[in-house]
């Protein structure tokens, strides 16, 4: 008998394949593919089929650039209550006009708090466009995910346009596609902290101190271990010296 703590459901329109997986935390992920090629009626059916309890909705790689701003807005508005993480990565959204993206983002459900926008080539949008696009994201979306490679392609003005909406490191998840899609962790890595700073995101003094704290704790731990080794060695040497003295007597 298995205890199913984390149920991951994949729904692909036309095949309706469901694959449960066991994990250590409670979370339900729902994946919909091929939305970009579906009719309006099929899209409506796909969203209506989302079961209750879904917390993460994965709409990545759906060819959304083939949909109009109105169609995207209707889809995002249909996201069920309870979904707090929305994955829109790798949808080539840069091909949509500024007005269409503003219309679509404004319609995102009020329950969504985290939005994945990786791999949409937003570096091809001007700073003025990015300002309007990111300001259209509802205030309830507290955090966005962006790719390191994409930010590297941007000018300081383009990055500043994003930072007008998401200025702090706590509000942005940076993902390094060249490092197996690793999520940068500034709380544990000074190198990762420096990456955020290099891109212009605000880093709190406490966050800057944390990597150094871990280093100090590691040094302290190593020193304690070395001290125990030295103490043990000293005790052994003392015992040997005592035995030698007893033998000489």
PDB file of C-alpha atoms in Angstrom:
ATOM      1  CA  UNK A   1       0.000   0.000   0.000  1.00  0.00           C
ATOM      2  CA  UNK A   2       1.303   3.450  -0.961  1.00  0.00           C
ATOM      3  CA  UNK A   3       0.522   6.768   0.667  1.00  0.00           C
ATOM      4  CA  UNK A   4      -0.081   9.244  -2.157  1.00  0.00           C
ATOM      5  CA  UNK A   5       1.037  12.618  -0.819  1.00  0.00           C
ATOM      6  CA  UNK A   6       1.723  14.484  -4.062  1.00  0.00           C
ATOM      7  CA  UNK A   7      -0.471  13.699  -7.058  1.00  0.00           C
ATOM      8  CA  UNK A   8       0.802  14.911 -10.395  1.00  0.00           C
ATOM      9  CA  UNK A   9      -1.794  14.785 -13.163  1.00  0.00           C
ATOM     10  CA  UNK A  10      -1.023  15.231 -16.846  1.00  0.00           C
ATOM     11  CA  UNK A  11      -3.902  15.991 -19.192  1.00  0.00           C
ATOM     12  CA  UNK A  12      -3.228  16.038 -22.923  1.00  0.00           C
ATOM     13  CA  UNK A  13      -6.284  16.890 -24.980  1.00  0.00           C
ATOM     14  CA  UNK A  14      -7.260  13.920 -27.099  1.00  0.00           C
ATOM     15  CA  UNK A  15      -5.390  11.279 -25.094  1.00  0.00           C
ATOM     16  CA  UNK A  16      -6.522  12.131 -21.555  1.00  0.00           C
ATOM     17  CA  UNK A  17      -3.484  10.380 -20.105  1.00  0.00           C
ATOM     18  CA  UNK A  18      -3.284  10.525 -16.317  1.00  0.00           C
ATOM     19  CA  UNK A  19      -0.018   9.675 -14.584  1.00  0.00           C
ATOM     20  CA  UNK A  20       0.086   9.811 -10.779  1.00  0.00           C
ATOM     21  CA  UNK A  21       3.448  10.140  -9.073  1.00  0.00           C
ATOM     22  CA  UNK A  22       4.391   9.910  -5.408  1.00  0.00           C
ATOM     23  CA  UNK A  23       6.294  12.752  -3.757  1.00  0.00           C
ATOM     24  CA  UNK A  24       6.863  13.982  -0.231  1.00  0.00           C
ATOM     25  CA  UNK A  25       4.655  17.072  -0.253  1.00  0.00           C
ATOM     26  CA  UNK A  26       1.014  17.721  -1.024  1.00  0.00           C
ATOM     27  CA  UNK A  27       0.722  19.407  -4.392  1.00  0.00           C
ATOM     28  CA  UNK A  28      -1.377  18.881  -7.489  1.00  0.00           C
ATOM     29  CA  UNK A  29       0.027  19.845 -10.876  1.00  0.00           C
ATOM     30  CA  UNK A  30      -2.127  19.908 -13.990  1.00  0.00           C
ATOM     31  CA  UNK A  31      -0.563  20.074 -17.445  1.00  0.00           C
ATOM     32  CA  UNK A  32      -2.422  21.046 -20.608  1.00  0.00           C
ATOM     33  CA  UNK A  33      -0.732  20.857 -24.008  1.00  0.00           C
ATOM     34  CA  UNK A  34      -1.578  21.935 -27.572  1.00  0.00           C
ATOM     35  CA  UNK A  35      -3.834  24.813 -26.505  1.00  0.00           C
ATOM     36  CA  UNK A  36      -2.392  26.952 -29.272  1.00  0.00           C
ATOM     37  CA  UNK A  37      -3.833  24.650 -31.927  1.00  0.00           C
ATOM     38  CA  UNK A  38      -7.222  24.071 -30.276  1.00  0.00           C
ATOM     39  CA  UNK A  39     -10.471  25.726 -31.233  1.00  0.00           C
ATOM     40  CA  UNK A  40     -12.183  28.064 -28.779  1.00  0.00           C
ATOM     41  CA  UNK A  41     -14.637  25.323 -27.844  1.00  0.00           C
ATOM     42  CA  UNK A  42     -11.843  22.795 -27.245  1.00  0.00           C
ATOM     43  CA  UNK A  43      -9.970  25.267 -25.035  1.00  0.00           C
ATOM     44  CA  UNK A  44     -13.130  25.806 -22.996  1.00  0.00           C
ATOM     45  CA  UNK A  45     -13.512  22.037 -22.565  1.00  0.00           C
ATOM     46  CA  UNK A  46      -9.866  21.646 -21.550  1.00  0.00           C
ATOM     47  CA  UNK A  47     -10.155  24.262 -18.791  1.00  0.00           C
ATOM     48  CA  UNK A  48     -13.511  22.903 -17.650  1.00  0.00           C
ATOM     49  CA  UNK A  49     -11.869  19.485 -17.177  1.00  0.00           C
ATOM     50  CA  UNK A  50      -9.377  20.798 -14.600  1.00  0.00           C
ATOM     51  CA  UNK A  51     -10.227  18.992 -11.341  1.00  0.00           C
ATOM     52  CA  UNK A  52     -10.637  20.718  -7.963  1.00  0.00           C
ATOM     53  CA  UNK A  53      -7.546  21.023  -5.798  1.00  0.00           C
ATOM     54  CA  UNK A  54      -5.063  21.891  -8.550  1.00  0.00           C
ATOM     55  CA  UNK A  55      -2.444  24.303  -7.187  1.00  0.00           C
ATOM     56  CA  UNK A  56      -0.090  24.470 -10.185  1.00  0.00           C
ATOM     57  CA  UNK A  57      -1.259  24.850 -13.780  1.00  0.00           C
ATOM     58  CA  UNK A  58       1.406  24.102 -16.377  1.00  0.00           C
ATOM     59  CA  UNK A  59       0.607  25.783 -19.706  1.00  0.00           C
ATOM     60  CA  UNK A  60       4.181  25.799 -20.983  1.00  0.00           C
ATOM     61  CA  UNK A  61       5.020  25.198 -24.669  1.00  0.00           C
ATOM     62  CA  UNK A  62       1.458  25.768 -25.887  1.00  0.00           C
ATOM     63  CA  UNK A  63       2.097  27.947 -28.956  1.00  0.00           C
ATOM     64  CA  UNK A  64       0.212  30.820 -27.361  1.00  0.00           C
ATOM     65  CA  UNK A  65       1.629  33.175 -29.965  1.00  0.00           C
ATOM     66  CA  UNK A  66      -0.955  31.690 -32.338  1.00  0.00           C
ATOM     67  CA  UNK A  67      -3.794  32.946 -30.123  1.00  0.00           C
ATOM     68  CA  UNK A  68      -5.158  36.498 -30.083  1.00  0.00           C
ATOM     69  CA  UNK A  69      -4.974  38.693 -27.007  1.00  0.00           C
ATOM     70  CA  UNK A  70      -8.704  38.216 -26.471  1.00  0.00           C
ATOM     71  CA  UNK A  71      -8.384  34.418 -26.646  1.00  0.00           C
ATOM     72  CA  UNK A  72      -5.485  34.446 -24.196  1.00  0.00           C
ATOM     73  CA  UNK A  73      -7.398  36.703 -21.825  1.00  0.00           C
ATOM     74  CA  UNK A  74     -10.389  34.355 -21.929  1.00  0.00           C
ATOM     75  CA  UNK A  75      -8.131  31.377 -21.171  1.00  0.00           C
ATOM     76  CA  UNK A  76      -6.354  33.065 -18.262  1.00  0.00           C
ATOM     77  CA  UNK A  77      -9.639  34.312 -16.820  1.00  0.00           C
ATOM     78  CA  UNK A  78     -10.924  30.711 -16.860  1.00  0.00           C
ATOM     79  CA  UNK A  79      -8.157  29.498 -14.543  1.00  0.00           C
ATOM     80  CA  UNK A  80      -9.895  27.847 -11.557  1.00  0.00           C
ATOM     81  CA  UNK A  81      -9.749  29.353  -8.096  1.00  0.00           C
ATOM     82  CA  UNK A  82      -7.110  27.626  -6.037  1.00  0.00           C
ATOM     83  CA  UNK A  83      -4.417  27.688  -8.718  1.00  0.00           C
ATOM     84  CA  UNK A  84      -1.555  29.715  -7.243  1.00  0.00           C
ATOM     85  CA  UNK A  85       1.251  28.865  -9.667  1.00  0.00           C
ATOM     86  CA  UNK A  86       0.866  29.472 -13.410  1.00  0.00           C
ATOM     87  CA  UNK A  87       3.536  28.269 -15.837  1.00  0.00           C
ATOM     88  CA  UNK A  88       3.554  30.195 -19.136  1.00  0.00           C
ATOM     89  CA  UNK A  89       7.163  29.421 -20.021  1.00  0.00           C
ATOM     90  CA  UNK A  90       8.384  28.776 -23.575  1.00  0.00           C
ATOM     91  CA  UNK A  91       5.303  30.133 -25.352  1.00  0.00           C
ATOM     92  CA  UNK A  92       7.139  32.574 -27.665  1.00  0.00           C
ATOM     93  CA  UNK A  93       5.065  35.388 -26.178  1.00  0.00           C
ATOM     94  CA  UNK A  94       7.350  38.058 -27.618  1.00  0.00           C
ATOM     95  CA  UNK A  95       5.509  37.547 -30.922  1.00  0.00           C
ATOM     96  CA  UNK A  96       2.338  38.977 -29.402  1.00  0.00           C
ATOM     97  CA  UNK A  97       1.855  42.732 -29.519  1.00  0.00           C
ATOM     98  CA  UNK A  98       2.200  44.888 -26.439  1.00  0.00           C
ATOM     99  CA  UNK A  99      -1.566  45.489 -26.353  1.00  0.00           C
ATOM    100  CA  UNK A 100      -2.349  41.754 -26.607  1.00  0.00           C
ATOM    101  CA  UNK A 101       0.021  40.846 -23.781  1.00  0.00           C
ATOM    102  CA  UNK A 102      -1.364  43.617 -21.579  1.00  0.00           C
ATOM    103  CA  UNK A 103      -4.893  42.353 -22.248  1.00  0.00           C
ATOM    104  CA  UNK A 104      -3.894  38.749 -21.511  1.00  0.00           C
ATOM    105  CA  UNK A 105      -1.906  39.430 -18.330  1.00  0.00           C
ATOM    106  CA  UNK A 106      -4.588  41.683 -16.859  1.00  0.00           C
ATOM    107  CA  UNK A 107      -6.988  38.717 -17.007  1.00  0.00           C
ATOM    108  CA  UNK A 108      -4.833  36.368 -14.900  1.00  0.00           C
ATOM    109  CA  UNK A 109      -6.808  34.871 -12.031  1.00  0.00           C
ATOM    110  CA  UNK A 110      -6.658  36.651  -8.672  1.00  0.00           C
ATOM    111  CA  UNK A 111      -5.553  33.469  -6.922  1.00  0.00           C
ATOM    112  CA  UNK A 112      -2.296  33.217  -8.898  1.00  0.00           C
ATOM    113  CA  UNK A 113       0.709  34.319  -6.835  1.00  0.00           C
ATOM    114  CA  UNK A 114       3.598  32.902  -8.889  1.00  0.00           C
ATOM    115  CA  UNK A 115       4.073  33.255 -12.664  1.00  0.00           C
ATOM    116  CA  UNK A 116       6.703  31.472 -14.771  1.00  0.00           C
ATOM    117  CA  UNK A 117       7.678  33.523 -17.840  1.00  0.00           C
ATOM    118  CA  UNK A 118      10.939  31.816 -18.785  1.00  0.00           C
ATOM    119  CA  UNK A 119      11.962  31.419 -22.393  1.00  0.00           C
ATOM    120  CA  UNK A 120       9.532  33.893 -23.967  1.00  0.00           C
ATOM    121  CA  UNK A 121      12.298  36.041 -25.488  1.00  0.00           C
ATOM    122  CA  UNK A 122      11.091  39.233 -23.838  1.00  0.00           C
ATOM    123  CA  UNK A 123      14.494  40.714 -24.601  1.00  0.00           C
ATOM    124  CA  UNK A 124      13.082  41.330 -28.093  1.00  0.00           C
ATOM    125  CA  UNK A 125      10.597  43.817 -26.610  1.00  0.00           C
ATOM    126  CA  UNK A 126      11.580  47.447 -26.028  1.00  0.00           C
ATOM    127  CA  UNK A 127      11.922  48.901 -22.536  1.00  0.00           C
ATOM    128  CA  UNK A 128       8.726  50.900 -23.077  1.00  0.00           C
ATOM    129  CA  UNK A 129       6.820  47.752 -24.055  1.00  0.00           C
ATOM    130  CA  UNK A 130       8.200  45.770 -21.115  1.00  0.00           C
ATOM    131  CA  UNK A 131       7.119  48.490 -18.697  1.00  0.00           C
ATOM    132  CA  UNK A 132       3.503  48.246 -19.838  1.00  0.00           C
ATOM    133  CA  UNK A 133       3.537  44.449 -20.137  1.00  0.00           C
ATOM    134  CA  UNK A 134       4.898  43.775 -16.638  1.00  0.00           C
ATOM    135  CA  UNK A 135       2.800  46.502 -15.025  1.00  0.00           C
ATOM    136  CA  UNK A 136      -0.254  44.714 -16.441  1.00  0.00           C
ATOM    137  CA  UNK A 137       0.481  41.664 -14.281  1.00  0.00           C
ATOM    138  CA  UNK A 138      -2.001  41.719 -11.355  1.00  0.00           C
ATOM    139  CA  UNK A 139      -0.705  42.750  -7.940  1.00  0.00           C
ATOM    140  CA  UNK A 140      -1.579  39.334  -6.517  1.00  0.00           C
ATOM    141  CA  UNK A 141       1.229  37.830  -8.622  1.00  0.00           C
ATOM    142  CA  UNK A 142       4.003  38.318  -6.085  1.00  0.00           C
ATOM    143  CA  UNK A 143       6.778  36.446  -7.885  1.00  0.00           C
ATOM    144  CA  UNK A 144       7.876  35.776 -11.464  1.00  0.00           C
ATOM    145  CA  UNK A 145      10.400  33.339 -12.934  1.00  0.00           C
ATOM    146  CA  UNK A 146      12.798  34.539 -15.636  1.00  0.00           C
ATOM    147  CA  UNK A 147      15.758  32.941 -17.385  1.00  0.00           C
ATOM    148  CA  UNK A 148      19.321  34.078 -16.778  1.00  0.00           C
ATOM    149  CA  UNK A 149      20.042  33.849 -20.505  1.00  0.00           C
ATOM    150  CA  UNK A 150      17.153  36.168 -21.316  1.00  0.00           C
ATOM    151  CA  UNK A 151      18.285  38.813 -18.838  1.00  0.00           C
ATOM    152  CA  UNK A 152      21.803  38.583 -20.258  1.00  0.00           C
ATOM    153  CA  UNK A 153      20.367  39.567 -23.642  1.00  0.00           C
ATOM    154  CA  UNK A 154      18.614  42.633 -22.215  1.00  0.00           C
ATOM    155  CA  UNK A 155      19.908  46.163 -21.943  1.00  0.00           C
ATOM    156  CA  UNK A 156      19.965  47.877 -18.516  1.00  0.00           C
ATOM    157  CA  UNK A 157      16.904  49.862 -19.621  1.00  0.00           C
ATOM    158  CA  UNK A 158      14.972  46.677 -20.439  1.00  0.00           C
ATOM    159  CA  UNK A 159      15.858  45.089 -17.091  1.00  0.00           C
ATOM    160  CA  UNK A 160      14.888  48.310 -15.330  1.00  0.00           C
ATOM    161  CA  UNK A 161      11.461  48.115 -16.983  1.00  0.00           C
ATOM    162  CA  UNK A 162      10.914  44.716 -15.345  1.00  0.00           C
ATOM    163  CA  UNK A 163      12.343  45.911 -12.034  1.00  0.00           C
ATOM    164  CA  UNK A 164       9.826  48.753 -11.912  1.00  0.00           C
ATOM    165  CA  UNK A 165       7.314  45.987 -11.170  1.00  0.00           C
ATOM    166  CA  UNK A 166       9.573  43.394  -9.525  1.00  0.00           C
ATOM    167  CA  UNK A 167      12.553  45.223  -7.989  1.00  0.00           C
ATOM    168  CA  UNK A 168      13.646  42.808  -5.253  1.00  0.00           C
ATOM    169  CA  UNK A 169      15.428  39.469  -5.266  1.00  0.00           C
ATOM    170  CA  UNK A 170      12.599  37.912  -3.241  1.00  0.00           C
ATOM    171  CA  UNK A 171      10.188  38.672  -6.100  1.00  0.00           C
ATOM    172  CA  UNK A 172      12.164  37.009  -8.889  1.00  0.00           C
ATOM    173  CA  UNK A 173      13.256  33.417  -9.477  1.00  0.00           C
ATOM    174  CA  UNK A 174      16.172  33.250 -11.893  1.00  0.00           C
ATOM    175  CA  UNK A 175      16.616  29.973 -13.772  1.00  0.00           C
ATOM    176  CA  UNK A 176      19.878  29.021 -15.488  1.00  0.00           C
ATOM    177  CA  UNK A 177      19.037  26.875 -18.521  1.00  0.00           C
ATOM    178  CA  UNK A 178      22.731  26.287 -19.181  1.00  0.00           C
ATOM    179  CA  UNK A 179      23.073  24.739 -15.728  1.00  0.00           C
ATOM    180  CA  UNK A 180      20.344  22.093 -16.054  1.00  0.00           C
ATOM    181  CA  UNK A 181      17.598  24.652 -15.330  1.00  0.00           C
ATOM    182  CA  UNK A 182      18.998  25.316 -11.883  1.00  0.00           C
ATOM    183  CA  UNK A 183      17.115  27.884  -9.835  1.00  0.00           C
ATOM    184  CA  UNK A 184      19.526  30.410  -8.396  1.00  0.00           C
ATOM    185  CA  UNK A 185      19.521  30.471  -4.594  1.00  0.00           C
ATOM    186  CA  UNK A 186      20.932  33.736  -3.219  1.00  0.00           C
ATOM    187  CA  UNK A 187      20.315  32.615   0.360  1.00  0.00           C
ATOM    188  CA  UNK A 188      22.906  29.845   0.014  1.00  0.00           C
ATOM    189  CA  UNK A 189      25.287  31.046  -2.689  1.00  0.00           C
ATOM    190  CA  UNK A 190      27.289  34.247  -2.836  1.00  0.00           C
ATOM    191  CA  UNK A 191      27.760  33.692  -6.591  1.00  0.00           C
ATOM    192  CA  UNK A 192      23.992  33.556  -7.061  1.00  0.00           C
ATOM    193  CA  UNK A 193      23.573  36.690  -4.954  1.00  0.00           C
ATOM    194  CA  UNK A 194      26.107  38.470  -7.150  1.00  0.00           C
ATOM    195  CA  UNK A 195      24.134  37.440 -10.251  1.00  0.00           C
ATOM    196  CA  UNK A 196      21.023  39.164  -8.914  1.00  0.00           C
ATOM    197  CA  UNK A 197      23.059  42.253  -8.059  1.00  0.00           C
ATOM    198  CA  UNK A 198      24.660  42.279 -11.513  1.00  0.00           C
ATOM    199  CA  UNK A 199      21.223  42.294 -13.131  1.00  0.00           C
ATOM    200  CA  UNK A 200      20.169  45.205 -10.929  1.00  0.00           C
ATOM    201  CA  UNK A 201      17.793  43.550  -8.468  1.00  0.00           C
ATOM    202  CA  UNK A 202      17.702  44.896  -4.925  1.00  0.00           C
ATOM    203  CA  UNK A 203      19.255  42.618  -2.341  1.00  0.00           C
ATOM    204  CA  UNK A 204      18.601  43.140   1.370  1.00  0.00           C
ATOM    205  CA  UNK A 205      21.626  43.395   3.719  1.00  0.00           C
ATOM    206  CA  UNK A 206      20.331  40.362   5.617  1.00  0.00           C
ATOM    207  CA  UNK A 207      20.334  38.295   2.424  1.00  0.00           C
ATOM    208  CA  UNK A 208      23.892  39.366   1.657  1.00  0.00           C
ATOM    209  CA  UNK A 209      24.934  38.227   5.130  1.00  0.00           C
ATOM    210  CA  UNK A 210      23.377  34.749   4.919  1.00  0.00           C
ATOM    211  CA  UNK A 211      25.974  33.163   2.550  1.00  0.00           C
ATOM    212  CA  UNK A 212      28.746  34.536   4.773  1.00  0.00           C
ATOM    213  CA  UNK A 213      26.967  33.130   7.822  1.00  0.00           C
ATOM    214  CA  UNK A 214      26.891  29.671   6.252  1.00  0.00           C
ATOM    215  CA  UNK A 215      30.607  30.013   5.491  1.00  0.00           C
ATOM    216  CA  UNK A 216      31.364  31.024   9.077  1.00  0.00           C
ATOM    217  CA  UNK A 217      29.314  28.128  10.420  1.00  0.00           C
ATOM    218  CA  UNK A 218      31.160  25.745   8.108  1.00  0.00           C
ATOM    219  CA  UNK A 219      34.519  27.115   9.258  1.00  0.00           C
ATOM    220  CA  UNK A 220      33.421  26.836  12.891  1.00  0.00           C
ATOM    221  CA  UNK A 221      32.306  23.246  12.321  1.00  0.00           C
ATOM    222  CA  UNK A 222      35.612  22.362  10.655  1.00  0.00           C
ATOM    223  CA  UNK A 223      37.556  24.060  13.439  1.00  0.00           C
ATOM    224  CA  UNK A 224      35.558  22.172  16.069  1.00  0.00           C
ATOM    225  CA  UNK A 225      36.236  18.888  14.290  1.00  0.00           C
ATOM    226  CA  UNK A 226      39.944  19.694  14.037  1.00  0.00           C
ATOM    227  CA  UNK A 227      39.991  20.690  17.713  1.00  0.00           C
ATOM    228  CA  UNK A 228      38.466  17.333  18.661  1.00  0.00           C
ATOM    229  CA  UNK A 229      41.101  15.541  16.582  1.00  0.00           C
ATOM    230  CA  UNK A 230      43.895  17.504  18.274  1.00  0.00           C
ATOM    231  CA  UNK A 231      42.410  16.899  21.728  1.00  0.00           C
ATOM    232  CA  UNK A 232      42.111  13.176  21.050  1.00  0.00           C
ATOM    233  CA  UNK A 233      45.669  13.090  19.760  1.00  0.00           C
ATOM    234  CA  UNK A 234      46.930  14.959  22.834  1.00  0.00           C
ATOM    235  CA  UNK A 235      45.157  12.547  25.174  1.00  0.00           C
ATOM    236  CA  UNK A 236      46.640   9.554  23.350  1.00  0.00           C
ATOM    237  CA  UNK A 237      50.134  11.076  23.493  1.00  0.00           C
ATOM    238  CA  UNK A 238      49.711  11.769  27.211  1.00  0.00           C
ATOM    239  CA  UNK A 239      48.701   8.172  27.835  1.00  0.00           C
ATOM    240  CA  UNK A 240      51.747   6.922  25.881  1.00  0.00           C
ATOM    241  CA  UNK A 241      54.047   9.204  27.849  1.00  0.00           C
ATOM    242  CA  UNK A 242      52.558   7.968  31.124  1.00  0.00           C
ATOM    243  CA  UNK A 243      53.060   4.351  30.098  1.00  0.00           C
ATOM    244  CA  UNK A 244      56.693   5.047  29.165  1.00  0.00           C
ATOM    245  CA  UNK A 245      57.335   6.701  32.507  1.00  0.00           C
ATOM    246  CA  UNK A 246      55.809   3.770  34.376  1.00  0.00           C
ATOM    247  CA  UNK A 247      57.947   1.397  32.369  1.00  0.00           C
ATOM    248  CA  UNK A 248      61.141   3.314  33.152  1.00  0.00           C
ATOM    249  CA  UNK A 249      60.369   3.219  36.842  1.00  0.00           C
TER     250      UNK A 249
END
